Amino acid sequence: MNLSKIIRNISEVPELKKRLFFTLALLAVFRLGAHIPTPGINVAALSEFFQRAQGTMFGFMDAFSGGALSKLTIFALGVMPYISASIIMQLFTVAFPSLEKLAKEEGEYGRKKINQYTRYGAVALAFIQALGIAIGLQGMKSPSGLPVVPEPGLTFIFVCVTTLVAGSTFLMWLGEKITEHGVGEGMSLLIFAGIVSGIPKGVINVLVQFKSGELSLFKLIAIVLIILAMTAFVIYIETAERRVPLQYAKRSAPQVGGTYTSFLPIKLNPANVIPIIFAASIMMFPATITKFIHTSWAQKIAEILTPGTPTYMVIYGVLIFFFTYFYTAVVFNPEEIAENLNKAGGFIPGVRAGKDTVEYLDRIVSRLTFAGAVFLTAIAIIPLLIMQKMHFPFYFGGTALLIVVGVALDTLRRIEAFALNVSYEGFLGRRRRRKTGFGGA
């Protein structure tokens, strides 16, 4: 991937430049809404509470909303309800034959229906989350004793739920518009923008601590090198793939024989960041619940499941392994691929079609899934250990790093593909004009 070529394409292709400005404008709207608080909230008391809520579900969601949840802004829920609904719909598509048939056999109509069901599910999840947040906030106080909601009641619940659901629905619409008329995948870019928005604050904290003498030069250099090394490692793994060779019989004419070759790319990490999100959500749920239960056994559970403890690390790693295998099995179906290959007249050299092809692909995916699970476990746990040992002055999580790198690489690929497509269409247009006698010489 040539970065200088991509930058040149942006400056030379007017349509690409227009799409990029459109994307940046909608992302600016997202960041503006992330600073408009929901009515009826004591923002200072809520921010004080969130400083103590790191390692819980609230802290996890706040990182993905770009700090909007800690201020309970109109975009506090972010696009997480839509992401959760999309994952649930993927699982339902595999579990229910009627949905699977709709997705595979109905073409564009089926895709639109699945997207419509996903939107309904996202609104329902946003309503449930907003209702839970509104009810929970009413009895919540900051560590200094200030009430988060000065005037609790049904009016506050109604206003809070309506605002949060409307904000999440608007973001869902915003993300779809970015996908249609902008550059990149809209929902992913909104999460990307939320995470990246916290980087300036982290850099400022580092510089302030370095200037005050709390952070030594050696530690500052070590932090920069660790971040660069982990970023390079994630880029390498995210772009790594196993290319399975394929051959297809030529069918263009009866008298033309032979074959042509291709390959089936299988990512080293097919599940992407989904297993970490699932595992982190499950691990943080007990810690979140115990924030509202003031008993000795609840506090004991909270201590055991605190990020950085040996018990937390072991359970977290096991859950990541489990969800990596589970989600890969959902999104990658060797039987379906083997069937499609057979229909297209394709085959893997040296492997018989049918059952042998399925077993061959299954072996490859099993090995890649194990490697991907090891990678995801390492990228999730190692930053926690580093932060604990080196006392990082800001949050540095593997989940956020994976999302940022993955979205950035995907967006660059889309920009490159769009510029290539525009150039190809322009070339075809010139050829047509020459054949018909119109246009230039």
Short mmCIF file of N, CA, C and O in Angstrom, two decimals, residues 31 62-63 66-67 191-207 223 227 231 393-397 400-401 403-405 408:
data_model
loop_
_atom_site.label_atom_id
_atom_site.label_comp_id
_atom_site.label_asym_id
_atom_site.label_seq_id
_atom_site.Cartn_x
_atom_site.Cartn_y
_atom_site.Cartn_z
N ARG A 31 -18.38 14.76 16.56
CA ARG A 31 -17.58 15.26 17.67
C ARG A 31 -18.25 16.46 18.35
O ARG A 31 -18.12 16.66 19.55
N ASP A 62 -17.28 4.15 27.55
CA ASP A 62 -16.84 5.54 27.43
C ASP A 62 -15.66 5.67 26.48
O ASP A 62 -15.56 6.65 25.73
N ALA A 63 -14.77 4.66 26.48
CA ALA A 63 -13.62 4.70 25.58
C ALA A 63 -14.06 4.66 24.12
O ALA A 63 -13.47 5.31 23.26
N GLY A 66 -15.71 8.03 22.79
CA GLY A 66 -14.88 9.23 22.75
C GLY A 66 -15.10 10.15 23.93
O GLY A 66 -14.98 11.37 23.81
N GLY A 67 -15.43 9.58 25.09
CA GLY A 67 -15.67 10.38 26.29
C GLY A 67 -17.07 10.93 26.40
O GLY A 67 -17.38 11.66 27.34
N ILE A 191 -16.50 5.02 15.40
CA ILE A 191 -15.78 4.46 16.54
C ILE A 191 -14.32 4.92 16.51
O ILE A 191 -13.74 5.30 17.53
N PHE A 192 -13.73 4.90 15.30
CA PHE A 192 -12.35 5.36 15.11
C PHE A 192 -12.19 6.80 15.60
O PHE A 192 -11.24 7.12 16.34
N ALA A 193 -13.12 7.67 15.20
CA ALA A 193 -13.04 9.07 15.60
C ALA A 193 -13.17 9.23 17.11
O ALA A 193 -12.50 10.07 17.72
N GLY A 194 -14.05 8.42 17.72
CA GLY A 194 -14.22 8.49 19.17
C GLY A 194 -12.97 8.11 19.92
O GLY A 194 -12.58 8.75 20.91
N ILE A 195 -12.29 7.04 19.45
CA ILE A 195 -11.06 6.58 20.12
C ILE A 195 -9.92 7.58 19.90
O ILE A 195 -9.20 7.94 20.84
N VAL A 196 -9.76 8.01 18.65
CA VAL A 196 -8.65 8.92 18.31
C VAL A 196 -8.80 10.26 19.02
O VAL A 196 -7.80 10.92 19.34
N SER A 197 -10.05 10.66 19.32
CA SER A 197 -10.25 11.95 19.99
C SER A 197 -9.62 12.00 21.38
O SER A 197 -9.38 13.08 21.91
N GLY A 198 -9.36 10.83 21.96
CA GLY A 198 -8.73 10.80 23.27
C GLY A 198 -7.21 10.88 23.23
O GLY A 198 -6.57 11.03 24.28
N ILE A 199 -6.63 10.79 22.02
CA ILE A 199 -5.16 10.82 21.92
C ILE A 199 -4.56 12.16 22.34
O ILE A 199 -3.58 12.19 23.09
N PRO A 200 -5.10 13.31 21.88
CA PRO A 200 -4.50 14.59 22.31
C PRO A 200 -4.45 14.75 23.83
O PRO A 200 -3.45 15.23 24.37
N LYS A 201 -5.52 14.33 24.51
CA LYS A 201 -5.53 14.43 25.97
C LYS A 201 -4.43 13.56 26.57
O LYS A 201 -3.76 13.97 27.53
N GLY A 202 -4.23 12.36 26.02
CA GLY A 202 -3.18 11.48 26.52
C GLY A 202 -1.80 12.07 26.29
O GLY A 202 -0.94 12.00 27.18
N VAL A 203 -1.59 12.66 25.12
CA VAL A 203 -0.29 13.27 24.82
C VAL A 203 -0.03 14.45 25.76
O VAL A 203 1.09 14.63 26.27
N ILE A 204 -1.06 15.25 26.01
CA ILE A 204 -0.91 16.39 26.93
C ILE A 204 -0.57 15.90 28.33
O ILE A 204 0.31 16.48 29.01
N ASN A 205 -1.21 14.84 28.80
CA ASN A 205 -0.90 14.30 30.13
C ASN A 205 0.55 13.85 30.21
O ASN A 205 1.23 14.07 31.23
N VAL A 206 1.04 13.21 29.14
CA VAL A 206 2.43 12.76 29.13
C VAL A 206 3.38 13.95 29.20
O VAL A 206 4.34 13.95 29.98
N LEU A 207 3.13 14.98 28.39
CA LEU A 207 4.01 16.15 28.36
C LEU A 207 4.00 16.90 29.69
O LEU A 207 5.04 17.38 30.16
N ILE A 223 7.88 4.45 26.49
CA ILE A 223 6.45 4.49 26.14
C ILE A 223 6.27 4.67 24.63
O ILE A 223 5.47 3.96 24.00
N ILE A 227 4.60 1.83 22.04
CA ILE A 227 3.42 2.13 21.21
C ILE A 227 3.73 1.90 19.74
O ILE A 227 2.94 1.29 19.00
N THR A 231 2.03 -1.02 17.44
CA THR A 231 1.29 -0.59 16.24
C THR A 231 1.81 -1.31 15.00
O THR A 231 1.03 -1.80 14.17
N PRO A 393 0.53 7.06 31.94
CA PRO A 393 -0.26 8.24 32.31
C PRO A 393 -1.56 8.38 31.51
O PRO A 393 -2.26 9.36 31.63
N PHE A 394 -1.86 7.41 30.64
CA PHE A 394 -3.10 7.44 29.87
C PHE A 394 -3.48 6.01 29.52
O PHE A 394 -2.68 5.08 29.64
N TYR A 395 -4.74 5.84 29.08
CA TYR A 395 -5.22 4.51 28.74
C TYR A 395 -4.62 4.06 27.41
O TYR A 395 -4.68 4.77 26.41
N PHE A 396 -4.04 2.84 27.40
CA PHE A 396 -3.47 2.27 26.18
C PHE A 396 -3.92 0.83 26.10
O PHE A 396 -3.34 -0.06 26.71
N GLY A 397 -5.01 0.61 25.36
CA GLY A 397 -5.60 -0.72 25.27
C GLY A 397 -5.42 -1.35 23.92
O GLY A 397 -5.41 -0.67 22.88
N ALA A 400 -8.56 -0.89 21.50
CA ALA A 400 -8.59 0.39 20.80
C ALA A 400 -7.55 0.43 19.68
O ALA A 400 -7.81 0.92 18.58
N LEU A 401 -6.36 -0.12 19.95
CA LEU A 401 -5.29 -0.13 18.95
C LEU A 401 -5.70 -0.96 17.73
O LEU A 401 -5.48 -0.57 16.58
N ILE A 403 -8.75 -1.60 16.67
CA ILE A 403 -9.81 -0.90 15.93
C ILE A 403 -9.23 0.24 15.11
O ILE A 403 -9.54 0.40 13.92
N VAL A 404 -8.37 1.04 15.71
CA VAL A 404 -7.79 2.19 15.02
C VAL A 404 -6.97 1.75 13.81
O VAL A 404 -7.14 2.27 12.69
N VAL A 405 -6.11 0.75 14.00
CA VAL A 405 -5.27 0.27 12.90
C VAL A 405 -6.13 -0.40 11.83
O VAL A 405 -5.95 -0.14 10.63
N ALA A 408 -8.16 2.25 9.90
CA ALA A 408 -7.27 3.06 9.07
C ALA A 408 -6.83 2.30 7.82
O ALA A 408 -6.86 2.85 6.71
#
